[in-house]
Short mmCIF file of C-alpha atoms in Angstrom, two decimals:
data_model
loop_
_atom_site.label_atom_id
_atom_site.label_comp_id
_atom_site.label_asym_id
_atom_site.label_seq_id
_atom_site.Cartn_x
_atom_site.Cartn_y
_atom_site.Cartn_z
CA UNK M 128 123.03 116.84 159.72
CA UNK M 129 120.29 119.30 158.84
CA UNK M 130 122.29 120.18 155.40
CA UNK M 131 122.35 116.39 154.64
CA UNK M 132 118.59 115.90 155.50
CA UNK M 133 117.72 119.42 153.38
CA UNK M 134 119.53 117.55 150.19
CA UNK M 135 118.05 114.26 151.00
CA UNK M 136 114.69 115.84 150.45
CA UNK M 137 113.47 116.35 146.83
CA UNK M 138 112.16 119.28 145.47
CA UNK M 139 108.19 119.03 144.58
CA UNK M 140 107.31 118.39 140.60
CA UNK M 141 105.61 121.98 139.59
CA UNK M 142 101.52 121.52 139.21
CA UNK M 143 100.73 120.64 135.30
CA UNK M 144 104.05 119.21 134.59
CA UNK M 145 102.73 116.16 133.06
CA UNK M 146 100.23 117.69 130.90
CA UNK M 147 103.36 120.11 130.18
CA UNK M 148 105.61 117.61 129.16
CA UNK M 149 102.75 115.83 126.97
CA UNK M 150 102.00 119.13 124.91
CA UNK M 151 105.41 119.25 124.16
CA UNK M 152 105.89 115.74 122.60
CA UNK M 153 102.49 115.94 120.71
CA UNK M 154 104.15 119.29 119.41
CA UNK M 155 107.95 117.32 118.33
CA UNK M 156 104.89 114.71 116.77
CA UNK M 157 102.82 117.05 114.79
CA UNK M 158 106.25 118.73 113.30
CA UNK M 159 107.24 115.51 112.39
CA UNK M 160 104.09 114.91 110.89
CA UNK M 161 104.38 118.39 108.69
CA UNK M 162 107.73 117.48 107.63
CA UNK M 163 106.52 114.54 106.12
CA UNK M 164 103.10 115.97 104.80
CA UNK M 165 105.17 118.78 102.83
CA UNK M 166 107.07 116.11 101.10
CA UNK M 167 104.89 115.86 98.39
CA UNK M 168 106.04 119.07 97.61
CA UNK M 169 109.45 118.60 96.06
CA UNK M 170 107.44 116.41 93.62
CA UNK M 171 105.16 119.27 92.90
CA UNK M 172 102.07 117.54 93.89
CA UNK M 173 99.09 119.92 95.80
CA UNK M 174 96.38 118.86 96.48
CA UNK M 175 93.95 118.26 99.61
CA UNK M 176 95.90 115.11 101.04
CA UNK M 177 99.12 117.67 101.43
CA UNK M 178 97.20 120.61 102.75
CA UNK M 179 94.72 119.00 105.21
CA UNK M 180 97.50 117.06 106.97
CA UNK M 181 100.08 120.20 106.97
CA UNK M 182 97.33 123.14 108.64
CA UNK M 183 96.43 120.05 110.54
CA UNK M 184 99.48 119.10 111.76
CA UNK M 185 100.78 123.21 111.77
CA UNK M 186 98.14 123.78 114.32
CA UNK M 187 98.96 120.87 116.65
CA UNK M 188 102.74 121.89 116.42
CA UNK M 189 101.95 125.35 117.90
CA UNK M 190 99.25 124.31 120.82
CA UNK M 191 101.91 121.51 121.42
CA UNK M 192 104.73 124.35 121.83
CA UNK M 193 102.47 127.09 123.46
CA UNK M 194 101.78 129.76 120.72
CA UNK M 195 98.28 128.72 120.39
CA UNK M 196 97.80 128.57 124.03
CA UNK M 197 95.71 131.62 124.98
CA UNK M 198 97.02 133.43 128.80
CA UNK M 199 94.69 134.69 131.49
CA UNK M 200 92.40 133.60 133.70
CA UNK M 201 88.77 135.24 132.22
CA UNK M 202 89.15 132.58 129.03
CA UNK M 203 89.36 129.59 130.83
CA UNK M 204 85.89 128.50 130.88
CA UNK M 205 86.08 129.48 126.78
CA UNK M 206 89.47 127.36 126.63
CA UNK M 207 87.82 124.53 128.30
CA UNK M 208 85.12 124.52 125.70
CA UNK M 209 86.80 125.03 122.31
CA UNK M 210 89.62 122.19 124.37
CA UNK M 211 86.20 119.81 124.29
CA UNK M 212 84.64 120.50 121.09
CA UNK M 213 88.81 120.31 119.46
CA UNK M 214 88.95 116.82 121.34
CA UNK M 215 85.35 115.44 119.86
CA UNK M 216 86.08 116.53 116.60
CA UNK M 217 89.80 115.16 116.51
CA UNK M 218 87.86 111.91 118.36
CA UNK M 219 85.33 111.59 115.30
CA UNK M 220 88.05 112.17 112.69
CA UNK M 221 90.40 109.46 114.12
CA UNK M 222 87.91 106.90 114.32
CA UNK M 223 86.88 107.62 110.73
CA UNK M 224 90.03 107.59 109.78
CA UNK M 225 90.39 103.74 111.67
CA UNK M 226 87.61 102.72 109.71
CA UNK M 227 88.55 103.84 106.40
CA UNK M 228 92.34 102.46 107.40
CA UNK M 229 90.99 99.54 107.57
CA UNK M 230 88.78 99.14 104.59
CA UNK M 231 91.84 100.21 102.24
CA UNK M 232 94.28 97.91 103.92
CA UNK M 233 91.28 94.65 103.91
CA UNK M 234 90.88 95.37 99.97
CA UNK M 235 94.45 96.06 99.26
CA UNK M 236 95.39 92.42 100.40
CA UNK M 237 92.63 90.57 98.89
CA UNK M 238 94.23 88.70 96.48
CA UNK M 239 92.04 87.20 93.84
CA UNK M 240 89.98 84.46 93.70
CA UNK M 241 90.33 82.99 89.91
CA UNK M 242 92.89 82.23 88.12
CA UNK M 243 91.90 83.44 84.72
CA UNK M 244 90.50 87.12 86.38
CA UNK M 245 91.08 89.91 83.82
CA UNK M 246 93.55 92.52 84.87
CA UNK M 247 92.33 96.15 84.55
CA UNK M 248 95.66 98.67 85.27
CA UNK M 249 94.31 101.64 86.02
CA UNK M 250 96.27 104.92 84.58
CA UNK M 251 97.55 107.64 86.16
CA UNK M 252 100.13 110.49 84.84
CA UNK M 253 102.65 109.79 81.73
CA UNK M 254 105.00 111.92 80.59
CA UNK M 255 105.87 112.15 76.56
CA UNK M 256 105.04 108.24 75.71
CA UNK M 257 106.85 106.83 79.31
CA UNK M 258 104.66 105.76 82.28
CA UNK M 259 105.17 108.27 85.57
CA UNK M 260 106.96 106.11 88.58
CA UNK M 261 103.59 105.21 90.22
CA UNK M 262 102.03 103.80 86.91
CA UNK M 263 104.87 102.01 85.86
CA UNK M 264 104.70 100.57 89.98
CA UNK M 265 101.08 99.63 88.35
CA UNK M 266 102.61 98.11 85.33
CA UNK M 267 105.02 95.98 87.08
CA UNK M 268 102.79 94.69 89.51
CA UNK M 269 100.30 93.48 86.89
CA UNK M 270 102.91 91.71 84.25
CA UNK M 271 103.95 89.41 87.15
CA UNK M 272 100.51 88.83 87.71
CA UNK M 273 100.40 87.89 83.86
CA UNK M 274 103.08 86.24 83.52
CA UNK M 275 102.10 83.68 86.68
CA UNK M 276 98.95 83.38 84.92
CA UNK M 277 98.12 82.69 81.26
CA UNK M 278 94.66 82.49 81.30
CA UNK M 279 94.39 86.27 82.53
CA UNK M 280 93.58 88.80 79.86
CA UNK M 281 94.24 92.52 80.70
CA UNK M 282 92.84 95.64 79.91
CA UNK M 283 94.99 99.17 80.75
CA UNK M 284 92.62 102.10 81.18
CA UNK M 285 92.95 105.37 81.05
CA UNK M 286 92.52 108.11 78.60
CA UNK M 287 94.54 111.35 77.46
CA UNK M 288 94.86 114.61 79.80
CA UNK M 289 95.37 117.81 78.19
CA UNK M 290 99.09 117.96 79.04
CA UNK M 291 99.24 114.94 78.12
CA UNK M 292 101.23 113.60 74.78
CA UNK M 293 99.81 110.60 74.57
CA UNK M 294 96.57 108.46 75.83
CA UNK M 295 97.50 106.57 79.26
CA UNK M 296 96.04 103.07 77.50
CA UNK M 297 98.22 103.84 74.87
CA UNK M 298 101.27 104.33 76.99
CA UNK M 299 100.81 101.05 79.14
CA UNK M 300 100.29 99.20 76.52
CA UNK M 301 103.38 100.12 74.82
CA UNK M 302 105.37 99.79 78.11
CA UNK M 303 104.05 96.04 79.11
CA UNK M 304 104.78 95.32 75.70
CA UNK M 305 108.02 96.68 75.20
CA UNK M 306 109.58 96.31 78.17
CA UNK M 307 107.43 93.45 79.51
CA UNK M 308 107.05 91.61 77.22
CA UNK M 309 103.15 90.71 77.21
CA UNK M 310 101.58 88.96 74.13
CA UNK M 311 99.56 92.00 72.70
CA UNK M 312 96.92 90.11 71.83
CA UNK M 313 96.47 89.85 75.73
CA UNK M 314 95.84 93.35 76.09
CA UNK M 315 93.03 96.09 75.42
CA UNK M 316 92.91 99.70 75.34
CA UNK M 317 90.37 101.72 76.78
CA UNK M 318 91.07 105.22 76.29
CA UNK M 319 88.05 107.23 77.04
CA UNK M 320 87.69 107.50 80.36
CA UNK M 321 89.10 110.52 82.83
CA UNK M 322 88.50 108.73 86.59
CA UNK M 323 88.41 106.09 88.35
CA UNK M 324 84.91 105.60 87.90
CA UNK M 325 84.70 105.48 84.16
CA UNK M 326 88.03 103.61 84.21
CA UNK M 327 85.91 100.89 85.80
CA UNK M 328 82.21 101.21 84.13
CA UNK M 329 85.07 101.62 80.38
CA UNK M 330 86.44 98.68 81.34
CA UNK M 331 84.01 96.61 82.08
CA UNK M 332 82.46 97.19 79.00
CA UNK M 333 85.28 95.64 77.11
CA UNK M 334 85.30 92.57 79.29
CA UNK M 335 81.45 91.85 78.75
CA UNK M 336 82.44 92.78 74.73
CA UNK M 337 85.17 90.46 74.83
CA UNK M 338 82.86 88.12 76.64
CA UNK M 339 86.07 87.69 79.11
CA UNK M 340 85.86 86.71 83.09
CA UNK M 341 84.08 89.28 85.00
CA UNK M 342 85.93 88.22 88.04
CA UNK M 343 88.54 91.15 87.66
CA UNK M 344 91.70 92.32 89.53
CA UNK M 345 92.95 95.61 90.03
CA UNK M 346 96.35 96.84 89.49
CA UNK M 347 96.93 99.98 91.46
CA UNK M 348 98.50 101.10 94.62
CA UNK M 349 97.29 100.69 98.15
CA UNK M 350 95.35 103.25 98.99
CA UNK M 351 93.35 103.18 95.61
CA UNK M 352 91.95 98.92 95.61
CA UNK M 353 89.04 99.80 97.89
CA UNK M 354 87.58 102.51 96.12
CA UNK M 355 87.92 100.66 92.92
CA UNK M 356 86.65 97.04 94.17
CA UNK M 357 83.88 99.25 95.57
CA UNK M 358 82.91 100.27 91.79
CA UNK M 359 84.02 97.23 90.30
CA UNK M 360 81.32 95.59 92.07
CA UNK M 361 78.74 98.02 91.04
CA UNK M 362 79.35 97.81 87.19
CA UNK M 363 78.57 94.00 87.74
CA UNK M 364 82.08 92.51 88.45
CA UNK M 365 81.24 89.08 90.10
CA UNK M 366 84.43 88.75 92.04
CA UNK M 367 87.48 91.91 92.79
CA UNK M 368 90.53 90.79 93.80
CA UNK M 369 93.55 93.10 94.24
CA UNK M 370 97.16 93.56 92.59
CA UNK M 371 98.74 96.15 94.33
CA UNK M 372 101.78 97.88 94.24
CA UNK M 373 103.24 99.91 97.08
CA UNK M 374 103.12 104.00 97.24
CA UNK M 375 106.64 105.76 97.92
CA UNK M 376 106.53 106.37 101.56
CA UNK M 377 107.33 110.15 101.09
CA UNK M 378 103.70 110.12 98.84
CA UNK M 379 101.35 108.00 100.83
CA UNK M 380 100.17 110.17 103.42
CA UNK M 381 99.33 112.88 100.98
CA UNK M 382 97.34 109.87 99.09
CA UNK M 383 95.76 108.12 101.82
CA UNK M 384 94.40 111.55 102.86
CA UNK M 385 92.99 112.10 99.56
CA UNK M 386 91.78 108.27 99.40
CA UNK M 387 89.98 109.62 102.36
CA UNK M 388 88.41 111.79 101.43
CA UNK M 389 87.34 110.13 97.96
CA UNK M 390 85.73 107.40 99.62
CA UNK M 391 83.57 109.30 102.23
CA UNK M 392 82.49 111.07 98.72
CA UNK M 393 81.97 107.91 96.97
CA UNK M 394 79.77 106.63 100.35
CA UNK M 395 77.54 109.63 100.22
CA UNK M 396 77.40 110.46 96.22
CA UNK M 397 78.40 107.01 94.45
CA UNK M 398 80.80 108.00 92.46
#
């Protein structure tokens, strides 16, 4: 009877198991995480959106583990507070990060207003005289904007890098032509500009040139419509709408880190 009763009873949980046990699944989390911030890698894109996320999400994958865990009883009260300050800075950063989530995602579905809005695509990396996959993403997006509406004029923006062939505007314009199909008379180059910025202040030159509707929409991904509604507004659009295009999943961490960080620069600069 004593055997059966010493089996019956169950052995105590060791003290700190559950914090244990959490450590180690934030540590399976924050390899996943690297895996998928290294990604951007194979495509040879480095930048900060693929190394903040990776040391990031390096360091949380050896706390979560145990490597980073410092041994010994004299650190503890220095362990509790670099654990406090590590938890209010992670706090601040995630909260940020809520906020920006959601200004990105309110401007990225914000479809546009007027019908006859002129469509400004803005460029991004060609190779020779073809549009890169997330451009021609761009390109797509705005010739079935076009095409359901015949009053929209467009204008494709963006000028010529040094490795570069070929101007972006030029390359657009040949691809929504070509392989879209758009009237050409629909469609204006502007070829000067190098960012985001200028692709907006370029662009909206042309429209008040052309004497076109300065209610405008965007074609770009995502990540990229609040940051550019943002400046579309301050070069005197009257309305911003959004035509957006999805990012590869395997690229839009690295971007939405570097959107980020763009807008928190555009919030404190202006640019």
């Amino acid at each position: 009877m004593k055997k059966r009763e010493n089996k019956q009873k169950k052995q105590p949980r060791p003290a700190g198991w559950g914090r244990a046990v959490a450590r180690r699944l934030c540590g399976v989390a924050c390899l996943l995480l690297l895996v998928w911030s290294l990604l951007p890698l194979v495509n040879g894109i480095v930048h900060i959106g693929v190394v903040l996320p990776a040391i990031c999400s390096a360091v949380g994958a050896l706390w979560g583990f145990g490597v980073l865990r410092p041994k010994g009883g004299k650190r503890k009260g220095w362990r509790r507070w670099m654990t406090a300050v590590l938890l209010g800075a992670v706090c601040v950063v995630a909260a940020l990060g809520i906020v920006l989530s959601a200004c990105m995602v309110g401007a990225a579905i914000n479809r546009p207003a007027r019908e006859d809005a002129t469509v400004i695509v803005l460029g991004a990396l060609v190779r020779g005289d073809q549009p890169s996959r997330m451009l021609r993403d761009r390109l797509n997006a705005a010739a079935d904007y076009l095409e359901g509406h015949p009053a929209a004029m467009c204008i494709v923006s963006g000028g010529q890098g040094a490795d570069e062939a070929y101007s972006e505007a030029y390359v657009m314009q040949k691809y929504l032509v070509e392989q879209k199909g758009i009237d050409p008379a629909r469609i204006r180059m502007e070829d000067r500009s190098t960012s985001t910025y200028e692709n907006i202040r370029y662009s909206m030159e042309i429209i008040r040139q052309e004497q076109w509707s300065d209610g405008v929409a965007i074609a770009t991904q995502e990540f990229h419509q609040y940051r550019a509604s943002v400046m579309a507004r301050q070069a005197g659009a009257s309305a911003v709408g959004a035509v957006t295009c999805h990012s590869p999943l395997h690229l839009l961490l690295c971007y939405w880190v570097r959107e980020c960080a763009a807008i928190c620069r555009l919030w404190i600069l202006g640019y």
